[in-house]
mmCIF file of C-alpha atoms and ligand atoms in Angstrom:
data_model
loop_
_atom_site.group_PDB
_atom_site.id
_atom_site.type_symbol
_atom_site.label_atom_id
_atom_site.label_comp_id
_atom_site.label_asym_id
_atom_site.label_seq_id
_atom_site.Cartn_x
_atom_site.Cartn_y
_atom_site.Cartn_z
ATOM 1 C CA MET A 1 100.141 102.647 131.317
ATOM 2 C CA LYS A 2 98.119 102.798 128.533
ATOM 3 C CA SER A 3 94.844 104.992 128.245
ATOM 4 C CA LYS A 4 92.182 103.052 129.934
ATOM 5 C CA TYR A 5 90.558 102.958 126.349
ATOM 6 C CA ILE A 6 93.293 100.511 125.472
ATOM 7 C CA ARG A 7 93.057 98.560 128.364
ATOM 8 C CA LEU A 8 89.408 98.822 127.366
ATOM 9 C CA VAL A 9 88.993 97.456 124.491
ATOM 10 C CA ARG A 10 92.806 95.673 124.440
ATOM 11 C CA PRO A 11 93.452 95.945 120.303
ATOM 12 C CA VAL A 12 96.361 93.937 120.826
ATOM 13 C CA ALA A 13 94.803 90.796 121.210
ATOM 14 C CA TRP A 14 92.204 91.272 118.215
ATOM 15 C CA ILE A 15 95.094 89.845 116.092
ATOM 16 C CA VAL A 16 93.705 86.443 116.340
ATOM 17 C CA PHE A 17 91.039 87.118 114.467
ATOM 18 C CA LEU A 18 92.843 90.121 112.073
ATOM 19 C CA LEU A 19 94.623 86.575 110.653
ATOM 20 C CA PRO A 20 91.928 84.382 109.063
ATOM 21 C CA PHE A 21 90.241 87.996 108.333
ATOM 22 C CA SER A 22 93.108 89.478 105.840
ATOM 23 C CA VAL A 23 93.625 86.154 104.733
ATOM 24 C CA GLY A 24 90.696 85.975 103.429
ATOM 25 C CA PHE A 25 90.420 89.485 102.106
ATOM 26 C CA GLY A 26 94.295 88.329 99.918
ATOM 27 C CA ILE A 27 92.714 84.988 98.622
ATOM 28 C CA GLY A 28 89.021 87.215 97.573
ATOM 29 C CA ALA A 29 90.307 89.804 96.020
ATOM 30 C CA ALA A 30 90.590 91.601 92.777
ATOM 31 C CA LYS A 31 90.906 93.514 89.671
ATOM 32 C CA ASN A 32 87.494 95.534 90.490
ATOM 33 C CA THR A 33 87.122 95.274 94.859
ATOM 34 C CA ASN A 34 85.800 98.590 95.328
ATOM 35 C CA GLN A 35 88.204 100.364 97.959
ATOM 36 C CA PHE A 36 85.354 101.667 99.890
ATOM 37 C CA HIS A 37 84.671 98.493 101.057
ATOM 38 C CA ILE A 38 88.102 97.633 101.921
ATOM 39 C CA ILE A 39 87.237 100.281 104.502
ATOM 40 C CA PHE A 40 83.875 100.013 105.702
ATOM 41 C CA ALA A 41 85.457 96.328 106.454
ATOM 42 C CA LEU A 42 88.300 97.441 108.405
ATOM 43 C CA ILE A 43 86.196 99.996 110.399
ATOM 44 C CA ALA A 44 83.749 96.907 111.175
ATOM 45 C CA PHE A 45 86.401 94.774 111.689
ATOM 46 C CA VAL A 46 87.013 96.749 114.411
ATOM 47 C CA SER A 47 83.681 97.391 116.029
ATOM 48 C CA TRP A 48 82.942 93.995 115.758
ATOM 49 C CA MET A 49 86.862 93.278 118.093
ATOM 50 C CA SER A 50 85.546 96.668 120.499
ATOM 51 C CA PHE A 51 82.537 95.052 121.277
ATOM 52 C CA SER A 52 83.428 91.814 121.612
ATOM 53 C CA PHE A 53 86.431 92.809 123.776
ATOM 54 C CA ILE A 54 84.621 94.885 125.711
ATOM 55 C CA LEU A 55 82.258 93.383 126.817
ATOM 56 C CA ASN A 56 84.711 90.481 127.927
ATOM 57 C CA SER A 57 86.110 92.688 130.204
ATOM 58 C CA LEU A 58 82.715 93.590 132.290
ATOM 59 C CA SER A 59 82.231 89.474 132.483
ATOM 60 C CA ASP A 60 85.233 89.355 133.642
ATOM 61 C CA LYS A 61 85.846 91.672 135.835
ATOM 62 C CA ASP A 62 85.605 89.987 138.879
ATOM 63 C CA VAL A 63 87.931 87.058 137.770
ATOM 64 C CA ASP A 64 90.535 89.205 135.471
ATOM 65 C CA LYS A 65 91.289 91.760 139.042
ATOM 66 C CA PHE A 66 93.351 88.274 139.578
ATOM 67 C CA HIS A 67 95.126 87.606 137.260
ATOM 68 C CA ASP A 68 99.060 88.413 137.637
ATOM 69 C CA GLY A 69 100.005 89.475 134.184
ATOM 70 C CA ARG A 70 101.216 86.287 132.997
ATOM 71 C CA ALA A 71 100.386 84.511 129.190
ATOM 72 C CA LYS A 72 98.240 87.553 128.028
ATOM 73 C CA ASP A 73 98.211 90.171 125.830
ATOM 74 C CA MET A 74 98.093 93.123 128.742
ATOM 75 C CA ASN A 75 97.941 92.520 132.808
ATOM 76 C CA LEU A 76 94.435 92.020 133.005
ATOM 77 C CA SER A 77 94.495 93.149 136.457
ATOM 78 C CA ASN A 78 94.929 96.996 134.354
ATOM 79 C CA GLN A 79 91.664 97.021 132.900
ATOM 80 C CA PRO A 80 90.173 99.438 133.256
ATOM 81 C CA PHE A 81 85.886 97.765 134.537
ATOM 82 C CA VAL A 82 88.651 96.237 137.975
ATOM 83 C CA THR A 83 90.488 99.312 138.543
ATOM 84 C CA GLY A 84 86.988 101.095 138.225
ATOM 85 C CA GLU A 85 88.743 103.491 135.655
ATOM 86 C CA ILE A 86 85.580 103.420 133.506
ATOM 87 C CA SER A 87 81.588 102.745 134.909
ATOM 88 C CA GLU A 88 79.834 99.524 133.746
ATOM 89 C CA LYS A 89 77.899 101.999 132.516
ATOM 90 C CA LYS A 90 80.183 103.651 129.968
ATOM 91 C CA GLY A 91 81.656 100.117 129.008
ATOM 92 C CA LEU A 92 78.158 99.573 128.090
ATOM 93 C CA PHE A 93 76.749 102.415 126.113
ATOM 94 C CA ILE A 94 80.493 102.549 124.933
ATOM 95 C CA ALA A 95 79.754 99.005 123.258
ATOM 96 C CA LEU A 96 76.563 99.201 121.745
ATOM 97 C CA ILE A 97 78.329 102.463 120.237
ATOM 98 C CA SER A 98 80.103 99.691 118.637
ATOM 99 C CA VAL A 99 78.304 97.758 117.675
ATOM 100 C CA ILE A 100 75.379 99.485 115.418
ATOM 101 C CA ILE A 101 79.075 100.784 114.161
ATOM 102 C CA SER A 102 80.215 97.893 113.147
ATOM 103 C CA LEU A 103 76.625 96.380 111.123
ATOM 104 C CA SER A 104 76.082 99.691 109.480
ATOM 105 C CA PHE A 105 79.804 99.531 107.796
ATOM 106 C CA ALA A 106 79.262 96.091 107.642
ATOM 107 C CA TRP A 107 75.953 96.457 105.923
ATOM 108 C CA LEU A 108 77.860 99.527 102.791
ATOM 109 C CA VAL A 109 79.987 96.159 102.105
ATOM 110 C CA ASN A 110 77.802 93.260 100.979
ATOM 111 C CA TYR A 111 74.412 91.044 102.018
ATOM 112 C CA LEU A 112 77.571 88.729 102.589
ATOM 113 C CA PHE A 113 79.023 89.722 104.659
ATOM 114 C CA PHE A 114 76.433 91.644 106.940
ATOM 115 C CA THR A 115 74.880 88.767 107.989
ATOM 116 C CA LEU A 116 78.284 87.454 108.718
ATOM 117 C CA PHE A 117 79.130 90.008 111.130
ATOM 118 C CA ILE A 118 75.762 89.660 112.366
ATOM 119 C CA ILE A 119 76.882 86.374 112.916
ATOM 120 C CA ALA A 120 80.105 87.427 114.342
ATOM 121 C CA ASN A 121 78.829 89.941 116.883
ATOM 122 C CA ILE A 122 76.586 87.697 118.227
ATOM 123 C CA ILE A 123 79.429 85.142 118.967
ATOM 124 C CA GLY A 124 81.228 88.084 120.091
ATOM 125 C CA TYR A 125 78.221 88.390 123.109
ATOM 126 C CA ILE A 126 77.117 84.888 123.785
ATOM 127 C CA TYR A 127 81.239 83.968 123.983
ATOM 128 C CA SER A 128 81.504 86.512 127.056
ATOM 129 C CA MET A 129 78.038 87.302 128.462
ATOM 130 C CA PRO A 130 75.284 85.874 130.596
ATOM 131 C CA PRO A 131 73.514 83.666 130.088
ATOM 132 C CA THR A 132 75.394 81.615 127.633
ATOM 133 C CA ARG A 133 78.641 82.366 128.387
ATOM 134 C CA PHE A 134 80.461 79.758 126.118
ATOM 135 C CA LYS A 135 83.163 81.487 127.709
ATOM 136 C CA THR A 136 83.237 78.822 131.155
ATOM 137 C CA LYS A 137 81.402 76.432 128.720
ATOM 138 C CA PRO A 138 83.598 72.891 128.205
ATOM 139 C CA VAL A 139 83.103 72.802 123.903
ATOM 140 C CA ALA A 140 81.888 75.462 123.515
ATOM 141 C CA ASP A 141 84.148 77.872 124.526
ATOM 142 C CA ILE A 142 86.565 76.405 121.498
ATOM 143 C CA LEU A 143 83.849 76.738 119.025
ATOM 144 C CA CYS A 144 82.757 80.514 119.843
ATOM 145 C CA ASN A 145 86.255 80.878 119.306
ATOM 146 C CA ALA A 146 87.017 77.884 115.902
ATOM 147 C CA LEU A 147 83.399 79.225 114.620
ATOM 148 C CA ALA A 148 84.283 83.348 114.819
ATOM 149 C CA ALA A 149 87.694 82.468 112.984
ATOM 150 C CA ALA A 150 86.162 80.986 110.498
ATOM 151 C CA VAL A 151 83.259 83.575 110.007
ATOM 152 C CA ALA A 152 86.045 86.099 110.163
ATOM 153 C CA LEU A 153 87.555 84.259 106.526
ATOM 154 C CA ILE A 154 84.607 83.806 104.695
ATOM 155 C CA ALA A 155 83.320 87.880 105.872
ATOM 156 C CA GLY A 156 87.372 89.205 104.399
ATOM 157 C CA LEU A 157 86.447 86.356 101.003
ATOM 158 C CA SER A 158 83.313 88.531 100.483
ATOM 159 C CA ILE A 159 85.087 91.747 100.282
ATOM 160 C CA GLY A 160 86.663 90.714 96.530
ATOM 161 C CA GLY A 161 84.505 87.937 96.514
ATOM 162 C CA ILE A 162 86.281 84.806 94.991
ATOM 163 C CA ASN A 163 87.435 81.557 95.387
ATOM 164 C CA MET A 164 85.694 80.320 97.897
ATOM 165 C CA ASN A 165 87.208 77.082 99.148
ATOM 166 C CA LEU A 166 84.993 74.829 100.810
ATOM 167 C CA LEU A 167 87.385 72.085 102.097
ATOM 168 C CA PHE A 168 90.036 75.934 102.904
ATOM 169 C CA ILE A 169 87.342 77.777 105.269
ATOM 170 C CA ILE A 170 86.486 74.030 107.016
ATOM 171 C CA GLY A 171 90.062 74.209 107.941
ATOM 172 C CA THR A 172 90.675 77.566 108.751
ATOM 173 C CA PHE A 173 87.800 76.536 111.530
ATOM 174 C CA ILE A 174 89.548 73.715 112.878
ATOM 175 C CA THR A 175 92.653 75.494 112.822
ATOM 176 C CA ALA A 176 91.293 77.818 115.089
ATOM 177 C CA ALA A 177 90.145 75.720 117.402
ATOM 178 C CA VAL A 178 93.816 73.847 117.629
ATOM 179 C CA PHE A 179 95.574 77.630 118.455
ATOM 180 C CA TYR A 180 93.132 77.843 120.741
ATOM 181 C CA ILE A 181 94.040 75.391 122.845
ATOM 182 C CA PRO A 182 97.002 75.582 123.603
ATOM 183 C CA THR A 183 95.941 78.816 125.466
ATOM 184 C CA VAL A 184 92.970 77.522 127.552
ATOM 185 C CA VAL A 185 95.690 75.212 128.817
ATOM 186 C CA THR A 186 97.597 78.576 129.577
ATOM 187 C CA ASP A 187 95.313 79.791 131.304
ATOM 188 C CA TYR A 188 94.435 76.384 133.269
ATOM 189 C CA ASP A 189 95.487 77.280 136.642
ATOM 190 C CA PHE A 190 94.609 80.704 136.944
ATOM 191 C CA ASP A 191 90.940 79.697 135.806
ATOM 192 C CA LYS A 192 90.703 76.991 137.534
ATOM 193 C CA LYS A 193 91.882 78.807 140.935
ATOM 194 C CA VAL A 194 88.758 81.664 139.596
ATOM 195 C CA GLY A 195 86.080 78.871 138.882
ATOM 196 C CA LEU A 196 85.651 78.738 135.274
ATOM 197 C CA LYS A 197 85.234 75.781 133.604
ATOM 198 C CA THR A 198 86.643 76.474 130.369
ATOM 199 C CA SER A 199 87.554 72.736 128.373
ATOM 200 C CA ALA A 200 90.856 72.977 129.960
ATOM 201 C CA VAL A 201 89.333 72.486 133.657
ATOM 202 C CA PHE A 202 87.208 70.134 132.056
ATOM 203 C CA PHE A 203 88.893 68.350 130.293
ATOM 204 C CA GLY A 204 92.308 67.660 132.157
ATOM 205 C CA PRO A 205 94.651 69.868 129.553
ATOM 206 C CA LYS A 206 95.958 66.448 128.939
ATOM 207 C CA LYS A 207 93.634 64.926 127.546
ATOM 208 C CA ILE A 208 92.123 68.535 126.076
ATOM 209 C CA LEU A 209 96.327 68.810 124.316
ATOM 210 C CA MET A 210 95.558 65.373 122.921
ATOM 211 C CA ALA A 211 92.619 66.641 121.031
ATOM 212 C CA MET A 212 94.361 69.488 119.367
ATOM 213 C CA TYR A 213 96.901 66.461 118.028
ATOM 214 C CA THR A 214 93.867 64.852 116.366
ATOM 215 C CA LEU A 215 92.704 67.657 115.216
ATOM 216 C CA THR A 216 96.377 68.936 113.148
ATOM 217 C CA PHE A 217 95.492 65.475 111.644
ATOM 218 C CA VAL A 218 92.617 66.313 110.299
ATOM 219 C CA ILE A 219 94.334 69.524 109.462
ATOM 220 C CA LEU A 220 97.151 68.637 107.692
ATOM 221 C CA THR A 221 95.292 65.971 105.776
ATOM 222 C CA ILE A 222 92.520 68.750 104.667
ATOM 223 C CA TYR A 223 94.901 71.428 103.767
ATOM 224 C CA THR A 224 96.970 68.528 101.938
ATOM 225 C CA ILE A 225 94.872 68.169 100.578
ATOM 226 C CA VAL A 226 93.810 72.063 99.579
ATOM 227 C CA PHE A 227 97.811 71.764 98.348
ATOM 228 C CA LEU A 228 96.838 69.444 95.700
ATOM 229 C CA THR A 229 93.727 70.745 93.755
ATOM 230 C CA THR A 230 93.429 74.560 94.368
ATOM 231 C CA ASN A 231 95.135 77.171 92.654
ATOM 232 C CA PHE A 232 98.805 78.728 93.067
ATOM 233 C CA GLU A 233 97.508 81.832 95.884
ATOM 234 C CA LEU A 234 95.442 78.171 98.117
ATOM 235 C CA LYS A 235 98.674 75.737 97.870
ATOM 236 C CA ILE A 236 101.111 78.537 99.082
ATOM 237 C CA SER A 237 98.025 78.819 102.605
ATOM 238 C CA SER A 238 97.784 75.696 102.534
ATOM 239 C CA LEU A 239 102.207 75.341 103.032
ATOM 240 C CA ILE A 240 102.436 78.278 105.362
ATOM 241 C CA ILE A 241 99.297 76.592 107.133
ATOM 242 C CA ILE A 242 100.459 73.619 107.607
ATOM 243 C CA VAL A 243 104.430 74.925 108.457
ATOM 244 C CA TYR A 244 102.982 77.225 111.498
ATOM 245 C CA THR A 245 100.906 74.627 112.955
ATOM 246 C CA LEU A 246 103.818 72.142 112.704
ATOM 247 C CA ILE A 247 106.344 74.484 114.678
ATOM 248 C CA PHE A 248 103.181 75.755 116.771
ATOM 249 C CA ILE A 249 101.394 72.302 117.991
ATOM 250 C CA ILE A 250 106.583 71.058 118.558
ATOM 251 C CA ALA A 251 106.522 73.911 120.300
ATOM 252 C CA SER A 252 103.430 73.694 122.230
ATOM 253 C CA ASN A 253 104.637 70.343 123.084
ATOM 254 C CA ILE A 254 108.254 70.653 123.683
ATOM 255 C CA LYS A 255 106.874 74.360 126.488
ATOM 256 C CA PHE A 256 104.090 71.567 128.593
ATOM 257 C CA LYS A 257 105.633 70.492 131.256
ATOM 258 C CA ASP A 258 103.917 68.809 134.130
ATOM 259 C CA GLY A 259 101.245 69.138 133.367
ATOM 260 C CA ARG A 260 101.609 72.735 132.586
ATOM 261 C CA LEU A 261 101.817 75.379 129.550
ATOM 262 C CA TYR A 262 103.557 78.297 129.484
ATOM 263 C CA ALA A 263 103.186 79.545 126.218
ATOM 264 C CA HIS A 264 104.222 83.538 125.580
ATOM 265 C CA ALA A 265 101.764 85.359 123.678
ATOM 266 C CA ASN A 266 103.432 85.738 121.352
ATOM 267 C CA TRP A 267 104.285 82.870 119.503
ATOM 268 C CA ILE A 268 100.656 83.635 118.215
ATOM 269 C CA LEU A 269 100.876 87.645 118.491
ATOM 270 C CA VAL A 270 104.327 88.160 116.562
ATOM 271 C CA PRO A 271 104.058 85.666 113.335
ATOM 272 C CA PHE A 272 100.526 86.325 113.333
ATOM 273 C CA ILE A 273 100.641 89.988 112.721
ATOM 274 C CA LEU A 274 102.783 89.471 110.156
ATOM 275 C CA LEU A 275 101.359 87.549 108.724
ATOM 276 C CA SER A 276 98.231 89.122 108.775
ATOM 277 C CA VAL A 277 100.255 92.797 106.772
ATOM 278 C CA GLY A 278 101.796 89.647 104.731
ATOM 279 C CA TYR A 279 98.478 88.956 103.458
ATOM 280 C CA PHE A 280 96.837 92.697 103.426
ATOM 281 C CA ILE A 281 100.307 93.643 100.941
ATOM 282 C CA TYR A 282 99.010 90.754 98.884
ATOM 283 C CA GLY A 283 95.294 91.629 98.448
ATOM 284 C CA PHE A 284 96.517 95.344 98.264
ATOM 285 C CA LEU A 285 98.772 94.517 94.854
ATOM 286 C CA LYS A 286 95.910 92.240 93.499
ATOM 287 C CA ILE A 287 93.859 95.069 93.561
ATOM 288 C CA ALA A 288 96.548 97.386 91.917
ATOM 289 C CA ASP A 289 96.710 94.839 89.233
ATOM 290 C CA LEU A 290 100.692 94.226 90.089
ATOM 291 C CA ILE A 291 99.903 90.767 90.823
ATOM 292 C CA GLY A 292 97.737 87.487 88.961
ATOM 293 C CA ILE A 293 96.859 85.141 90.305
ATOM 294 C CA SER A 294 97.335 81.669 88.328
HETATM 295 C C1 LIG B 301 89.627 87.308 125.572
HETATM 296 O O1 LIG B 301 88.567 85.889 126.155
HETATM 297 C C2 LIG B 301 88.258 87.286 124.853
HETATM 298 C C3 LIG B 301 87.650 87.058 123.539
HETATM 299 C C4 LIG B 301 88.976 86.149 122.392
HETATM 300 C C5 LIG B 301 87.197 87.508 122.195
HETATM 301 C C6 LIG B 301 86.440 86.429 121.727
HETATM 302 C C7 LIG B 301 85.348 87.264 120.861
HETATM 303 C C8 LIG B 301 84.440 86.819 119.955
HETATM 304 C C9 LIG B 301 84.504 87.277 118.310
HETATM 305 C C10 LIG B 301 84.713 85.040 120.345
HETATM 306 P P1 LIG B 301 89.250 84.951 127.327
HETATM 307 O O2 LIG B 301 88.423 85.648 128.727
HETATM 308 O O3 LIG B 301 88.346 83.634 127.250
HETATM 309 O O4 LIG B 301 90.765 85.791 127.909
HETATM 310 P P2 LIG B 301 90.820 86.962 128.504
HETATM 311 O O5 LIG B 301 92.007 86.388 129.362
HETATM 312 O O6 LIG B 301 92.100 87.115 127.504
HETATM 313 O O7 LIG B 301 90.634 88.042 128.641
HETATM 314 MG MG1 LIG B 302 88.748 88.274 129.551
#
């Protein structure tokens, strides 16, 4: 089994937020982007994720013990607060160190990046921890993830600091909501059994998937406008998002049977990691002045 610290912070699951962050980095990067800022930004990102996932494991300790290993990056019943390999006190201590590192390095990037990382860490906290524990509140669970993805995108953009497009940012927020919905529908049986009132449990899987189709229509409209009105790299990005969202929606629809959705985590994880790597390479090529944009 993986190290208890890996099971504590769940790096594979970070990929979900790495994608908007790397898209932002790729699009925002420029010839004069400070390379130290990229390293500082990555440390801030990793520590933010570590903080958010430790708190999530801690607050989910009593429900994760019933997890059967399905549809996740790991079998959550093996997370170290469930197995007792890491004490709550030690976990909280590592979380505290993580948030301090995250904000300290964010401070070294720029003011906007720092402000966004304060917000990102607050979202990580209120999503999992009482009294808010938004992961168990209908709509709030979706909004937290969508907002965290949008914040990650803007933070990524702010590293290089160019090419911010409001419509593209709004599109990212809605796209993140659309990608989050099937995951919460997949968790439906488990969340219902353990008494968590997520959006899927509250509205029912069918209704929440209907909301997803409506939002997909909004996404297609937004990215079509971005495609028609912006430069080459935003055009390509819009096209990628349109095509992948459509494939994802159709795949989710095919897999939805008898009011249940059993979607393997790899439908998200594999394309997300490939796209993240692609955008990082693209950003570095721009910084090295090997690619120009028009
Ligand atoms: C997983 O939540 C944890 C996160 C999505 C981290 C939250 C961080 C943000 C910045 C929003 P979960 O408990 O709903 O899912 P899992 O069952 O995978 O732990
Ligand atoms: Mg959890």
